[in-house]
Amino acid sequence: MSRDVDHAKRALRAELRERRQLLSDAQREAAASGITAQLDDLVASLGARSVSCFLSTTTEPGTWAFVRAAVARGIRVLLPITRSDGLLDWAVADDSDDVGVGLYGLPEPTGEVLGPIAVNDVDLMIIPAAAVDLTGMRLGWGRGYFDKTIGSMEKCPPVYAVVYDSEVLDDVPRELHDQPVTGVVTPTRTLDLSPARR
């Protein structure tokens, strides 16, 4: 069973990756603008003063403008830093454009490194995904960083995955270690999907 699920996940990720690469610059810019507006509204509706987010790659729905605007409004934004042991460290976003390259070629912050438990204090987690289904099950990119983080948190805040509109699916393949999300943010809408977390 697990081998079949793994194969299904790999095939779906490959298809989604290819679709993302076919988007035009204009489509990416429109998506980033929509994501910024949706995330701003989500933060305001939750009254979040501290959030975790991620720095999007060129093919992901853009989060950079949201991060800059949140920092400018005085919201504390933690950004992930990948570690070779499968855990995430965190750094506080600032108004500089200093960005490094992480283990997998992903953009990462260069500020003071905080340990994995730093994320325990946020009011909202905003995480990347390849797809999310209507039950709140998230398909990540296969490295397990966010599943481990969410699964290890004693008191997990609301968790919202960021995807394109076409990546909200009826169903995604799942394994025991996969963690559901509270909701999903796309360029055009924010959906609450799963019951409140622990």
Coordinates of N, CA, C and O in Angstrom, one line a residue:
M1 N 0.8 -1.2 0.0 CA 0.0 0.0 0.0 C 0.9 1.3 0.0 O 0.7 2.1 -0.8
S2 N 1.8 1.3 0.9 CA 2.7 2.5 1.0 C 3.4 2.8 -0.2 O 3.6 3.9 -0.6
R3 N 3.9 1.7 -0.9 CA 4.6 1.9 -2.2 C 3.7 2.5 -3.2 O 4.1 3.4 -4.0
D4 N 2.4 2.1 -3.3 CA 1.5 2.6 -4.2 C 1.2 4.1 -3.9 O 1.1 4.9 -4.8
V5 N 1.1 4.4 -2.6 CA 0.8 5.8 -2.2 C 2.0 6.7 -2.6 O 1.9 7.8 -3.2
D6 N 3.2 6.2 -2.3 CA 4.4 6.9 -2.7 C 4.5 7.2 -4.2 O 4.8 8.3 -4.6
H7 N 4.2 6.2 -5.0 CA 4.2 6.3 -6.4 C 3.2 7.4 -6.9 O 3.4 8.2 -7.7
A8 N 2.0 7.3 -6.3 CA 0.9 8.3 -6.6 C 1.3 9.7 -6.3 O 1.1 10.7 -7.0
K9 N 2.0 9.9 -5.1 CA 2.5 11.2 -4.7 C 3.5 11.7 -5.7 O 3.4 12.9 -6.1
R10 N 4.5 10.9 -6.0 CA 5.5 11.3 -7.0 C 4.9 11.7 -8.3 O 5.3 12.7 -8.9
A11 N 4.0 11.0 -8.8 CA 3.4 11.3 -10.1 C 2.6 12.6 -10.0 O 2.7 13.4 -10.9
L12 N 1.9 12.8 -8.9 CA 1.1 14.0 -8.8 C 2.0 15.2 -8.6 O 1.8 16.3 -9.2
R13 N 3.1 15.1 -7.8 CA 4.0 16.2 -7.7 C 4.7 16.6 -9.0 O 4.8 17.7 -9.3
A14 N 5.0 15.6 -9.8 CA 5.6 15.8 -11.1 C 4.7 16.6 -12.0 O 5.1 17.6 -12.7
E15 N 3.4 16.2 -12.0 CA 2.4 16.9 -12.8 C 2.2 18.3 -12.4 O 2.2 19.3 -13.2
L16 N 2.1 18.5 -11.1 CA 1.9 19.9 -10.5 C 3.1 20.8 -10.8 O 3.0 22.0 -11.1
R17 N 4.3 20.2 -10.6 CA 5.6 21.0 -10.9 C 5.6 21.4 -12.4 O 5.9 22.6 -12.6
E18 N 5.2 20.5 -13.3 CA 5.2 20.9 -14.7 C 4.2 22.0 -15.0 O 4.5 23.0 -15.7
R19 N 3.0 21.9 -14.3 CA 2.0 22.9 -14.5 C 2.5 24.3 -14.1 O 2.2 25.3 -14.7
R20 N 3.1 24.3 -12.9 CA 3.6 25.6 -12.4 C 4.7 26.2 -13.3 O 4.7 27.4 -13.4
Q21 N 5.5 25.3 -13.9 CA 6.6 25.9 -14.8 C 6.0 26.5 -16.0 O 6.7 27.3 -16.7
L22 N 4.8 26.1 -16.4 CA 4.2 26.7 -17.6 C 3.5 28.0 -17.4 O 3.0 28.6 -18.4
L23 N 3.4 28.5 -16.2 CA 2.7 29.7 -15.9 C 3.5 30.9 -16.5 O 4.7 30.9 -16.4
S24 N 2.9 31.9 -17.0 CA 3.5 33.1 -17.5 C 3.9 34.0 -16.4 O 3.4 33.9 -15.3
D25 N 4.8 35.0 -16.7 CA 5.2 36.0 -15.7 C 3.9 36.7 -15.2 O 3.8 37.1 -14.0
A26 N 3.1 37.1 -16.2 CA 1.8 37.8 -15.8 C 0.9 37.0 -14.9 O 0.4 37.6 -13.9
Q27 N 0.8 35.7 -15.1 CA 0.0 34.9 -14.2 C 0.6 34.8 -12.9 O -0.1 34.8 -11.9
R28 N 2.0 34.7 -12.8 CA 2.7 34.6 -11.5 C 2.5 35.9 -10.7 O 2.2 35.9 -9.5
E29 N 2.6 37.1 -11.4 CA 2.4 38.4 -10.7 C 1.0 38.5 -10.2 O 0.7 39.0 -9.1
A30 N 0.0 38.1 -11.0 CA -1.4 38.2 -10.6 C -1.6 37.3 -9.4 O -2.3 37.7 -8.4
A31 N -1.0 36.1 -9.4 CA -1.2 35.2 -8.3 C -0.6 35.7 -7.0 O -1.2 35.7 -5.9
A32 N 0.6 36.3 -7.1 CA 1.3 36.9 -6.0 C 0.5 38.0 -5.4 O 0.3 38.1 -4.1
S33 N -0.1 38.8 -6.2 CA -1.0 39.9 -5.7 C -2.2 39.4 -5.0 O -2.5 39.9 -3.9
G34 N -2.8 38.3 -5.6 CA -3.9 37.7 -4.9 C -3.6 37.1 -3.6 O -4.3 37.2 -2.6
I35 N -2.5 36.4 -3.6 CA -2.0 35.7 -2.3 C -1.8 36.8 -1.2 O -2.2 36.6 -0.1
T36 N -1.1 37.9 -1.6 CA -0.9 38.9 -0.6 C -2.2 39.4 0.0 O -2.3 39.6 1.2
A37 N -3.2 39.7 -0.8 CA -4.5 40.2 -0.4 C -5.1 39.2 0.5 O -5.7 39.5 1.6
Q38 N -5.1 37.9 0.1 CA -5.8 36.9 0.9 C -5.1 36.7 2.3 O -5.7 36.5 3.3
L39 N -3.7 36.7 2.3 CA -3.0 36.5 3.5 C -3.2 37.7 4.4 O -3.3 37.5 5.7
D40 N -3.2 38.9 3.9 CA -3.4 40.1 4.7 C -4.8 40.0 5.4 O -4.9 40.2 6.6
D41 N -5.8 39.6 4.7 CA -7.2 39.4 5.2 C -7.2 38.3 6.3 O -7.8 38.5 7.3
L42 N -6.5 37.2 6.1 CA -6.4 36.1 7.0 C -5.8 36.5 8.3 O -6.3 36.3 9.4
V43 N -4.6 37.2 8.2 CA -3.9 37.7 9.4 C -4.8 38.6 10.2 O -4.9 38.5 11.4
A44 N -5.5 39.5 9.5 CA -6.4 40.5 10.2 C -7.6 39.8 10.8 O -7.9 40.1 12.0
S45 N -8.1 38.8 10.1 CA -9.3 38.1 10.7 C -9.0 37.3 11.9 O -9.8 37.1 12.8
L46 N -7.7 36.8 12.0 CA -7.3 36.0 13.2 C -6.7 36.9 14.3 O -6.4 36.4 15.4
G47 N -6.4 38.2 13.9 CA -5.7 39.1 14.9 C -4.3 38.6 15.2 O -3.8 38.8 16.3
A48 N -3.7 38.0 14.2 CA -2.3 37.4 14.4 C -1.3 38.5 14.5 O -1.3 39.4 13.7
R49 N -0.5 38.4 15.5 CA 0.6 39.4 15.7 C 2.0 38.7 15.4 O 3.0 39.4 15.3
S50 N 2.0 37.4 15.3 CA 3.2 36.7 15.0 C 2.8 35.5 14.1 O 1.9 34.8 14.4
V51 N 3.5 35.4 13.0 CA 3.2 34.3 12.0 C 4.5 33.7 11.5 O 5.5 34.3 11.6
S52 N 4.3 32.5 11.1 CA 5.4 31.9 10.3 C 5.0 31.8 8.8 O 3.8 31.7 8.5
C53 N 5.9 32.1 7.9 CA 5.6 32.0 6.5 C 6.9 31.4 5.8 O 7.7 30.9 6.5
F54 N 6.9 31.5 4.5 CA 8.1 31.0 3.8 C 8.4 32.0 2.6 O 7.5 32.7 2.2
L55 N 9.6 31.9 2.1 CA 9.9 32.7 1.0 C 9.7 31.9 -0.3 O 10.4 30.9 -0.4
S56 N 8.8 32.3 -1.1 CA 8.4 31.5 -2.2 C 9.5 31.4 -3.3 O 10.3 32.3 -3.4
T57 N 9.6 30.3 -4.0 CA 10.5 30.2 -5.2 C 9.8 30.8 -6.4 O 8.6 31.2 -6.3
T58 N 10.4 30.9 -7.5 CA 9.8 31.5 -8.7 C 8.6 30.8 -9.2 O 7.8 31.4 -9.8
T59 N 8.4 29.5 -8.9 CA 7.3 28.8 -9.4 C 6.1 28.7 -8.4 O 5.0 28.3 -8.8
E60 N 6.4 29.1 -7.1 CA 5.3 29.0 -6.1 C 4.5 30.3 -6.1 O 5.0 31.3 -6.5
P61 N 3.3 30.2 -5.6 CA 2.5 31.4 -5.4 C 3.3 32.4 -4.6 O 3.8 32.0 -3.5
G62 N 3.5 33.6 -5.0 CA 4.4 34.5 -4.3 C 4.0 35.0 -2.9 O 2.9 35.4 -2.7
T63 N 4.9 34.9 -2.0 CA 4.7 35.3 -0.6 C 5.6 36.5 -0.2 O 5.4 37.0 0.9
W64 N 6.5 36.9 -1.0 CA 7.5 37.9 -0.7 C 6.8 39.3 -0.3 O 7.2 39.9 0.7
A65 N 5.9 39.7 -1.1 CA 5.2 41.0 -0.9 C 4.4 40.9 0.4 O 4.4 41.9 1.2
F66 N 3.8 39.8 0.7 CA 3.1 39.6 2.0 C 4.0 39.8 3.2 O 3.8 40.5 4.1
V67 N 5.2 39.1 3.1 CA 6.2 39.1 4.2 C 6.6 40.5 4.4 O 6.7 41.0 5.5
R68 N 7.0 41.3 3.3 CA 7.5 42.6 3.5 C 6.4 43.5 4.1 O 6.7 44.3 5.0
A69 N 5.2 43.4 3.6 CA 4.1 44.2 4.2 C 3.8 43.9 5.6 O 3.5 44.8 6.4
A70 N 3.8 42.6 6.0 CA 3.6 42.3 7.4 C 4.6 42.8 8.3 O 4.3 43.4 9.4
V71 N 5.9 42.7 7.9 CA 7.0 43.2 8.7 C 6.8 44.8 8.9 O 7.0 45.3 10.0
A72 N 6.5 45.4 7.8 CA 6.3 46.9 7.8 C 5.1 47.3 8.8 O 5.1 48.4 9.4
R73 N 4.1 46.4 8.9 CA 3.0 46.7 9.8 C 3.3 46.2 11.3 O 2.5 46.3 12.2
G74 N 4.5 45.8 11.5 CA 4.9 45.4 12.9 C 4.6 44.0 13.3 O 4.6 43.6 14.5
I75 N 4.2 43.1 12.3 CA 3.9 41.7 12.6 C 5.2 41.0 12.6 O 6.1 41.2 11.7
R76 N 5.4 40.1 13.6 CA 6.6 39.3 13.7 C 6.5 38.1 12.8 O 5.5 37.4 12.9
V77 N 7.4 38.0 11.8 CA 7.3 36.9 10.8 C 8.5 36.0 10.9 O 9.6 36.5 10.8
L78 N 8.3 34.7 11.2 CA 9.4 33.8 11.3 C 9.5 33.1 9.9 O 8.4 32.7 9.4
L79 N 10.7 32.9 9.4 CA 10.9 32.2 8.1 C 11.7 31.0 8.4 O 12.7 31.0 9.2
P80 N 11.4 29.9 7.7 CA 12.1 28.6 8.0 C 13.5 28.5 7.3 O 13.8 29.1 6.3
I81 N 14.4 27.8 8.0 CA 15.7 27.5 7.5 C 15.9 25.9 7.6 O 15.7 25.4 8.7
T82 N 16.1 25.3 6.5 CA 16.2 23.8 6.5 C 17.5 23.4 7.1 O 18.5 24.0 7.0
R83 N 17.4 22.2 7.8 CA 18.5 21.6 8.4 C 18.7 20.2 7.9 O 17.7 19.6 7.4
S84 N 19.9 19.6 7.9 CA 20.1 18.3 7.3 C 19.5 17.2 8.1 O 19.3 16.1 7.7
D85 N 19.1 17.5 9.4 CA 18.4 16.4 10.2 C 16.9 16.4 10.1 O 16.2 15.7 10.8
G86 N 16.4 17.1 9.1 CA 15.0 17.1 8.8 C 14.1 18.1 9.7 O 12.9 18.1 9.5
L87 N 14.8 18.8 10.5 CA 14.1 19.8 11.3 C 14.2 21.2 10.7 O 15.1 21.4 9.8
L88 N 13.4 22.2 11.1 CA 13.5 23.5 10.6 C 14.0 24.4 11.8 O 13.4 24.4 12.9
D89 N 15.0 25.3 11.5 CA 15.3 26.4 12.3 C 14.5 27.6 11.8 O 13.8 27.5 10.7
W90 N 14.5 28.7 12.5 CA 13.7 29.8 12.1 C 14.5 31.1 12.2 O 15.4 31.2 13.1
A91 N 14.2 32.1 11.5 CA 14.8 33.5 11.6 C 13.7 34.5 11.5 O 12.7 34.3 10.7
V92 N 13.8 35.6 12.2 CA 12.8 36.7 12.1 C 13.1 37.5 10.8 O 14.2 37.9 10.6
A93 N 12.0 37.7 10.1 CA 12.1 38.5 8.8 C 12.3 39.9 9.2 O 11.8 40.4 10.2
D94 N 13.1 40.6 8.4 CA 13.3 42.1 8.6 C 13.1 42.8 7.3 O 12.6 42.1 6.3
D95 N 13.3 44.1 7.2 CA 13.0 44.8 6.0 C 14.2 44.8 5.0 O 14.1 45.5 4.0
S96 N 15.2 44.0 5.2 CA 16.3 43.9 4.2 C 15.9 42.9 3.2 O 15.0 42.1 3.4
D97 N 16.6 42.9 2.1 CA 16.4 41.9 1.0 C 17.5 40.9 1.1 O 17.8 40.2 0.1
D98 N 18.2 40.7 2.2 CA 19.3 39.7 2.3 C 18.7 38.4 2.4 O 18.0 38.0 3.3
V99 N 19.0 37.6 1.4 CA 18.5 36.2 1.3 C 19.6 35.3 1.0 O 20.4 35.6 0.1
G100 N 19.6 34.1 1.6 CA 20.6 33.1 1.3 C 19.9 32.0 0.5 O 18.7 32.0 0.2
V101 N 20.7 30.9 0.3 CA 20.2 29.7 -0.4 C 20.3 28.6 0.5 O 21.4 28.3 1.1
G102 N 19.2 27.9 0.7 CA 19.1 26.8 1.7 C 19.6 25.4 1.1 O 20.1 25.4 -0.1
L103 N 19.5 24.4 1.9 CA 20.0 23.1 1.5 C 19.5 22.6 0.1 O 20.2 21.9 -0.6
Y104 N 18.2 22.9 -0.3 CA 17.7 22.4 -1.5 C 17.6 23.5 -2.6 O 16.7 23.4 -3.5
G105 N 18.4 24.6 -2.4 CA 18.4 25.6 -3.4 C 17.2 26.6 -3.2 O 16.9 27.5 -4.0
L106 N 16.5 26.5 -2.0 CA 15.4 27.4 -1.7 C 15.9 28.7 -1.1 O 16.9 28.7 -0.4
P107 N 15.1 29.8 -1.3 CA 15.5 31.0 -0.7 C 15.2 30.9 0.8 O 14.2 30.4 1.3
E108 N 16.2 31.4 1.6 CA 16.1 31.3 3.1 C 16.7 32.6 3.7 O 17.5 33.2 3.1
P109 N 16.2 33.0 4.9 CA 16.6 34.2 5.5 C 18.1 34.1 6.0 O 18.6 32.9 6.2
T110 N 18.7 35.2 6.2 CA 20.1 35.2 6.7 C 20.3 35.7 8.1 O 21.4 35.8 8.6
G111 N 19.2 36.0 8.7 CA 19.3 36.6 10.1 C 19.7 35.6 11.1 O 20.0 34.5 10.9
E112 N 19.6 36.1 12.4 CA 20.0 35.2 13.5 C 19.1 34.0 13.5 O 17.9 34.0 13.4
V113 N 19.8 32.8 13.7 CA 19.1 31.5 13.6 C 18.5 31.2 15.0 O 19.2 31.2 16.0
L114 N 17.2 30.9 15.0 CA 16.5 30.5 16.2 C 16.2 29.0 16.0 O 16.0 28.5 14.9
G115 N 16.1 28.3 17.1 CA 15.9 26.8 17.0 C 14.5 26.4 16.6 O 13.6 27.3 16.4
P116 N 14.3 25.1 16.5 CA 13.0 24.6 16.0 C 11.8 25.0 16.8 O 10.7 25.2 16.3
I117 N 12.0 25.2 18.1 CA 10.9 25.5 19.0 C 10.4 27.0 18.9 O 9.4 27.3 19.4
A118 N 11.2 27.8 18.2 CA 10.8 29.2 18.1 C 9.4 29.4 17.5 O 8.6 30.3 17.8
V119 N 9.0 28.4 16.6 CA 7.7 28.5 15.9 C 6.5 28.2 16.8 O 5.4 28.5 16.5
N120 N 6.8 27.7 18.0 CA 5.7 27.4 19.0 C 4.9 28.6 19.4 O 3.8 28.5 19.9
D121 N 5.5 29.8 19.2 CA 4.9 31.0 19.7 C 4.1 31.8 18.7 O 3.5 32.8 19.0
V122 N 4.0 31.3 17.4 CA 3.2 32.0 16.4 C 1.7 31.8 16.6 O 1.3 30.8 17.1
D123 N 1.0 32.8 16.1 CA -0.5 32.7 16.1 C -1.0 32.1 14.8 O -2.2 31.7 14.8
L124 N -0.2 31.9 13.8 CA -0.6 31.4 12.5 C 0.6 30.9 11.8 O 1.6 31.5 11.7
M125 N 0.4 29.7 11.1 CA 1.5 29.1 10.3 C 1.0 29.2 8.8 O -0.1 28.7 8.5
I126 N 1.8 29.7 7.9 CA 1.6 29.7 6.5 C 2.6 28.9 5.9 O 3.8 29.2 6.0
I127 N 2.2 27.8 5.2 CA 3.2 26.8 4.7 C 3.1 26.6 3.2 O 2.0 26.7 2.7
P128 N 4.1 26.1 2.6 CA 4.0 25.7 1.2 C 3.3 24.4 1.0 O 3.3 23.6 1.9
A129 N 2.9 24.1 -0.2 CA 2.3 22.8 -0.5 C 2.3 22.6 -2.1 O 2.4 23.6 -2.8
A130 N 2.2 21.4 -2.5 CA 2.0 21.1 -3.9 C 0.5 21.1 -4.2 O 0.1 21.5 -5.3
A131 N -0.3 20.6 -3.2 CA -1.7 20.6 -3.4 C -2.4 20.3 -2.0 O -1.7 19.9 -1.1
V132 N -3.6 20.6 -1.9 CA -4.4 20.4 -0.7 C -5.8 19.9 -1.1 O -6.3 20.3 -2.1
D133 N -6.3 18.9 -0.4 CA -7.6 18.4 -0.8 C -8.7 19.0 0.1 O -8.4 19.7 1.1
L134 N -9.9 18.7 -0.2 CA -11.1 19.3 0.5 C -11.3 18.9 1.9 O -12.1 19.5 2.7
T135 N -10.5 17.9 2.4 CA -10.5 17.5 3.8 C -9.4 18.2 4.6 O -9.3 18.0 5.8
G136 N -8.6 18.9 3.9 CA -7.5 19.6 4.6 C -6.2 18.8 4.5 O -5.2 19.2 5.1
M137 N -6.2 17.7 3.8 CA -4.9 16.9 3.7 C -4.0 17.6 2.7 O -4.5 18.0 1.6
R138 N -2.8 17.8 3.1 CA -1.8 18.5 2.3 C -0.8 17.6 1.6 O -0.3 16.7 2.3
L139 N -0.5 17.8 0.4 CA 0.6 17.1 -0.3 C 1.7 18.1 -0.4 O 1.7 19.1 -1.0
G140 N 2.8 17.7 0.3 CA 4.0 18.6 0.3 C 4.9 18.1 -0.8 O 4.5 17.4 -1.7
W141 N 6.2 18.6 -0.8 CA 7.1 18.2 -1.8 C 8.0 17.0 -1.5 O 9.0 16.8 -2.2
G142 N 7.7 16.3 -0.4 CA 8.4 15.1 -0.2 C 9.5 15.0 0.8 O 10.1 14.0 1.0
R143 N 9.8 16.2 1.4 CA 10.9 16.1 2.4 C 10.5 16.0 3.8 O 11.2 15.8 4.7
G144 N 9.2 16.3 4.1 CA 8.6 16.1 5.4 C 8.9 17.1 6.5 O 8.5 17.0 7.6
Y145 N 9.5 18.2 6.1 CA 9.8 19.3 7.1 C 8.6 19.8 7.8 O 8.6 19.9 9.1
F146 N 7.6 20.2 7.1 CA 6.4 20.8 7.7 C 5.5 19.7 8.4 O 4.9 20.0 9.5
D147 N 5.5 18.5 7.9 CA 4.7 17.5 8.6 C 5.4 17.2 10.0 O 4.7 17.1 11.0
K148 N 6.7 17.1 10.0 CA 7.4 16.9 11.3 C 7.2 18.1 12.2 O 6.9 17.9 13.4
T149 N 7.3 19.3 11.7 CA 7.1 20.5 12.6 C 5.7 20.5 13.2 O 5.5 20.6 14.4
I150 N 4.7 20.4 12.3 CA 3.3 20.4 12.8 C 3.0 19.3 13.7 O 2.3 19.4 14.8
G151 N 3.5 18.1 13.4 CA 3.2 16.9 14.2 C 3.8 16.9 15.6 O 3.4 16.3 16.5
S152 N 4.9 17.7 15.7 CA 5.6 17.8 17.0 C 5.2 18.9 17.9 O 5.6 19.0 19.0
M153 N 4.3 19.8 17.4 CA 3.9 21.0 18.2 C 2.8 20.6 19.2 O 1.9 19.9 18.9
E154 N 3.1 21.0 20.5 CA 2.2 20.7 21.6 C 0.8 21.4 21.4 O -0.2 20.8 21.5
K155 N 0.9 22.7 21.0 CA -0.3 23.4 20.8 C -0.2 24.1 19.4 O 0.4 25.2 19.3
C156 N -0.7 23.5 18.4 CA -0.5 24.0 17.0 C -1.5 25.1 16.7 O -2.7 24.9 17.0
P157 N -1.0 26.2 16.2 CA -1.9 27.3 15.8 C -2.6 26.9 14.5 O -2.3 25.8 13.9
P158 N -3.5 27.7 14.0 CA -4.1 27.4 12.6 C -2.9 27.4 11.6 O -2.0 28.1 11.7
V159 N -3.1 26.4 10.7 CA -2.1 26.2 9.6 C -2.7 26.3 8.3 O -3.7 25.5 8.0
Y160 N -2.3 27.2 7.5 CA -2.8 27.4 6.1 C -1.8 27.2 5.1 O -0.7 27.7 5.2
A161 N -2.1 26.3 4.1 CA -1.2 26.0 3.0 C -1.5 27.0 1.8 O -2.6 27.4 1.6
V162 N -0.4 27.4 1.1 CA -0.6 28.3 0.0 C -0.4 27.5 -1.3 O 0.6 26.9 -1.5
V163 N -1.4 27.6 -2.2 CA -1.3 26.9 -3.5 C -2.1 27.8 -4.5 O -2.8 28.7 -4.2
Y164 N -1.9 27.4 -5.8 CA -2.7 28.0 -6.9 C -4.1 27.4 -6.8 O -4.3 26.3 -6.3
D165 N -5.1 28.1 -7.4 CA -6.5 27.7 -7.4 C -6.6 26.3 -7.9 O -7.4 25.5 -7.4
S166 N -5.9 25.9 -9.0 CA -6.1 24.6 -9.6 C -5.5 23.5 -8.7 O -5.7 22.3 -9.1
E167 N -4.8 23.8 -7.6 CA -4.2 22.8 -6.8 C -5.0 22.5 -5.5 O -4.6 21.7 -4.7
V168 N -6.2 23.0 -5.5 CA -7.2 22.5 -4.5 C -8.0 21.4 -5.1 O -8.7 21.6 -6.1
L169 N -7.7 20.1 -4.7 CA -8.2 18.9 -5.3 C -9.2 18.2 -4.4 O -9.4 18.5 -3.3
D170 N -10.0 17.3 -5.1 CA -10.9 16.5 -4.3 C -10.2 15.6 -3.3 O -10.8 15.3 -2.2
D171 N -9.1 15.1 -3.7 CA -8.4 14.1 -2.9 C -6.9 14.1 -3.2 O -6.5 14.3 -4.4
V172 N -6.0 13.9 -2.2 CA -4.6 13.7 -2.5 C -4.2 12.4 -1.8 O -4.8 12.1 -0.8
P173 N -3.2 11.8 -2.3 CA -2.7 10.5 -1.7 C -2.1 10.9 -0.3 O -1.5 12.0 -0.1
R174 N -2.3 10.0 0.7 CA -1.9 10.3 2.0 C -1.3 9.1 2.7 O -1.6 8.0 2.4
E175 N -0.3 9.4 3.6 CA 0.3 8.4 4.5 C 0.1 8.8 5.9 O -0.4 9.9 6.2
L176 N 0.4 7.9 6.8 CA 0.1 8.1 8.2 C 0.8 9.4 8.8 O 0.2 10.0 9.6
H177 N 2.0 9.6 8.3 CA 2.7 10.8 8.9 C 2.2 12.1 8.3 O 2.6 13.2 8.8
D178 N 1.4 12.1 7.3 CA 1.0 13.4 6.7 C 0.0 14.1 7.6 O -0.9 13.5 8.2
Q179 N 0.3 15.4 7.8 CA -0.5 16.3 8.7 C -1.5 17.1 7.9 O -1.1 17.7 6.9
P180 N -2.7 17.2 8.4 CA -3.7 18.0 7.7 C -3.5 19.5 8.1 O -2.8 19.8 9.1
V181 N -4.0 20.4 7.3 CA -4.0 21.8 7.5 C -5.3 22.3 7.9 O -6.4 21.7 7.6
T182 N -5.4 23.5 8.5 CA -6.6 24.1 8.9 C -7.4 24.6 7.7 O -8.6 24.6 7.6
G183 N -6.6 25.2 6.7 CA -7.2 25.8 5.5 C -6.2 26.0 4.4 O -5.0 25.6 4.5
V184 N -6.7 26.5 3.4 CA -5.8 26.8 2.2 C -6.1 28.2 1.7 O -7.2 28.7 1.7
V185 N -5.0 28.8 1.2 CA -5.0 30.1 0.6 C -4.6 30.0 -0.8 O -3.5 29.5 -1.1
T186 N -5.5 30.5 -1.7 CA -5.1 30.6 -3.1 C -5.2 32.1 -3.5 O -5.6 32.9 -2.7
P187 N -4.8 32.4 -4.8 CA -4.9 33.8 -5.2 C -6.3 34.4 -5.2 O -6.4 35.6 -5.2
T188 N -7.3 33.6 -5.2 CA -8.7 34.1 -5.2 C -9.5 33.8 -4.0 O -10.6 34.4 -3.9
R189 N -9.1 33.0 -3.1 CA -9.9 32.6 -1.9 C -9.1 32.0 -0.8 O -8.0 31.5 -1.0
T190 N -9.8 32.0 0.4 CA -9.2 31.4 1.5 C -10.3 30.4 2.0 O -11.4 30.8 2.2
L191 N -10.0 29.1 2.1 CA -10.9 28.1 2.5 C -10.5 27.5 3.9 O -9.4 27.2 4.1
D192 N -11.5 27.4 4.8 CA -11.3 26.7 6.1 C -11.7 25.3 5.8 O -12.8 25.0 5.3
L193 N -10.8 24.3 6.0 CA -11.0 23.0 5.6 C -11.2 21.9 6.7 O -12.0 21.1 6.6
S194 N -10.4 22.0 7.7 CA -10.4 20.9 8.7 C -10.8 21.5 10.1 O -10.7 22.7 10.3
P195 N -11.3 20.7 10.9 CA -11.7 21.2 12.3 C -10.6 21.8 13.0 O -9.4 21.6 12.6
A196 N -10.8 22.7 13.9 CA -9.8 23.3 14.7 C -8.8 22.3 15.2 O -9.1 21.2 15.6
R197 N -7.5 22.7 15.1 CA -6.4 21.7 15.5 C -6.4 21.7 17.0 O -6.9 22.5 17.7
R198 N -5.7 20.6 17.5 CA -5.6 20.4 18.9 C -5.8 21.6 19.8 O -5.2 22.6 19.7

